């Protein structure tokens, strides 16, 4: 296994260039999914369960991202949620979610995003990779969240002014607004619901927005105080992870490691430890997920 600490990050200048590329292609894909959304958009196929849907636009968005990144960065690898990936010859792999919040997209609820991240390390091995640049675009609001390693995180709406992002700073769970999400498989959902019954009484409230990438960006801009979820894939979290940390937040697996599909917990520094303790103790009380 390649430990992420052993992978040399690109220079600050290269990270900035990578973030420019991420933002450019994410904005293009965001425009595509809004402008070319079929009137009769339906479910093209399903994945892990009947509620884990794919629309024609998920694949079209990924194809656009794949083609544009091959033009702009031909030596890099490509790894996305839908079909089609490639191994690169550089140290960079692009990790993309062509539509994060696909169910919102299907129902025309304006909380879906295109997420594009440049990462180093082995993206197929939990804990062995990390993002160095990324962008998350919500095409319904025009927001483009972006971050580069060591260079801060910002948001820009269309051609408007750029605003630096900073996480909120509540220091107790009782006053924290916390986002979370649910997987697509029924047994996982039942487990997540049981964990939630132990978390909900101890926080200000819970939000289930429906896009993990946007949840993480909302932690970065202080619209959410914290976020946790079990079962995320690399493409859900890669860009949002860096947006959180570059906005001064902390993200991890609740046990001192990098975020993985086992658990992602994100919040500002004062809250992170408490939220991690709350979620991890709730998981302990509920017991392991069946299967
Ligand atoms: C999903 C969303 C959702 C989260 C799920 C993800 P998708 O991604 O990010 O908020 O709760 O875990 O799978 O399927 O819309 O790309
Ligand atoms: Ca996703």
JSON list of C-alpha atoms and ligand atoms in Angstrom, two decimals, residues 52 81 97 99-103 181-184 208 210-213 215 229 231-232 236, ligand 1:
[
{"chain": "A", "resi": 52, "resn": "UNK", "atom": "CA", "xyz": [-29.23, 3.90, -7.05]},
{"chain": "A", "resi": 81, "resn": "UNK", "atom": "CA", "xyz": [-18.21, 7.18, -10.98]},
{"chain": "A", "resi": 97, "resn": "UNK", "atom": "CA", "xyz": [-18.29, 12.67, -9.93]},
{"chain": "A", "resi": 99, "resn": "UNK", "atom": "CA", "xyz": [-23.36, 14.39, -11.22]},
{"chain": "A", "resi": 100, "resn": "UNK", "atom": "CA", "xyz": [-23.24, 14.21, -7.44]},
{"chain": "A", "resi": 101, "resn": "UNK", "atom": "CA", "xyz": [-26.81, 14.32, -6.20]},
{"chain": "A", "resi": 102, "resn": "UNK", "atom": "CA", "xyz": [-28.22, 12.32, -9.10]},
{"chain": "A", "resi": 103, "resn": "UNK", "atom": "CA", "xyz": [-31.55, 11.78, -7.33]},
{"chain": "A", "resi": 181, "resn": "UNK", "atom": "CA", "xyz": [-26.42, 11.29, 3.86]},
{"chain": "A", "resi": 182, "resn": "UNK", "atom": "CA", "xyz": [-27.64, 7.78, 3.25]},
{"chain": "A", "resi": 183, "resn": "UNK", "atom": "CA", "xyz": [-26.47, 5.01, 0.96]},
{"chain": "A", "resi": 184, "resn": "UNK", "atom": "CA", "xyz": [-28.59, 3.16, -1.57]},
{"chain": "A", "resi": 208, "resn": "UNK", "atom": "CA", "xyz": [-29.86, 15.67, 4.28]},
{"chain": "A", "resi": 210, "resn": "UNK", "atom": "CA", "xyz": [-28.49, 14.92, -1.17]},
{"chain": "A", "resi": 211, "resn": "UNK", "atom": "CA", "xyz": [-25.04, 15.74, -2.52]},
{"chain": "A", "resi": 212, "resn": "UNK", "atom": "CA", "xyz": [-21.99, 14.84, -0.46]},
{"chain": "A", "resi": 213, "resn": "UNK", "atom": "CA", "xyz": [-19.76, 17.14, -2.54]},
{"chain": "A", "resi": 215, "resn": "UNK", "atom": "CA", "xyz": [-22.32, 19.06, 1.91]},
{"chain": "A", "resi": 229, "resn": "UNK", "atom": "CA", "xyz": [-21.47, 9.94, 6.36]},
{"chain": "A", "resi": 231, "resn": "UNK", "atom": "CA", "xyz": [-20.19, 4.74, 2.58]},
{"chain": "A", "resi": 232, "resn": "UNK", "atom": "CA", "xyz": [-18.86, 7.57, 0.43]},
{"chain": "A", "resi": 236, "resn": "UNK", "atom": "CA", "xyz": [-18.03, 11.84, -3.76]},
{"chain": "B", "resi": 1, "resn": "LIG", "atom": "C1", "xyz": [-24.69, 10.33, -3.46]},
{"chain": "B", "resi": 1, "resn": "LIG", "atom": "C2", "xyz": [-24.87, 11.70, -2.84]},
{"chain": "B", "resi": 1, "resn": "LIG", "atom": "C3", "xyz": [-25.57, 11.58, -1.52]},
{"chain": "B", "resi": 1, "resn": "LIG", "atom": "C4", "xyz": [-24.84, 10.66, -0.57]},
{"chain": "B", "resi": 1, "resn": "LIG", "atom": "C5", "xyz": [-24.63, 9.30, -1.20]},
{"chain": "B", "resi": 1, "resn": "LIG", "atom": "C6", "xyz": [-23.91, 9.45, -2.54]},
{"chain": "B", "resi": 1, "resn": "LIG", "atom": "P1", "xyz": [-24.72, 10.26, -6.15]},
{"chain": "B", "resi": 1, "resn": "LIG", "atom": "O1", "xyz": [-23.97, 10.43, -4.70]},
{"chain": "B", "resi": 1, "resn": "LIG", "atom": "O2", "xyz": [-23.62, 12.33, -2.65]},
{"chain": "B", "resi": 1, "resn": "LIG", "atom": "O3", "xyz": [-25.70, 12.82, -0.86]},
{"chain": "B", "resi": 1, "resn": "LIG", "atom": "O4", "xyz": [-25.60, 10.53, 0.60]},
{"chain": "B", "resi": 1, "resn": "LIG", "atom": "O5", "xyz": [-23.85, 8.53, -0.32]},
{"chain": "B", "resi": 1, "resn": "LIG", "atom": "O6", "xyz": [-23.76, 8.18, -3.13]},
{"chain": "B", "resi": 1, "resn": "LIG", "atom": "O7", "xyz": [-25.21, 8.85, -6.22]},
{"chain": "B", "resi": 1, "resn": "LIG", "atom": "O8", "xyz": [-25.80, 11.25, -6.20]},
{"chain": "B", "resi": 1, "resn": "LIG", "atom": "O9", "xyz": [-23.60, 10.54, -7.12]}
]
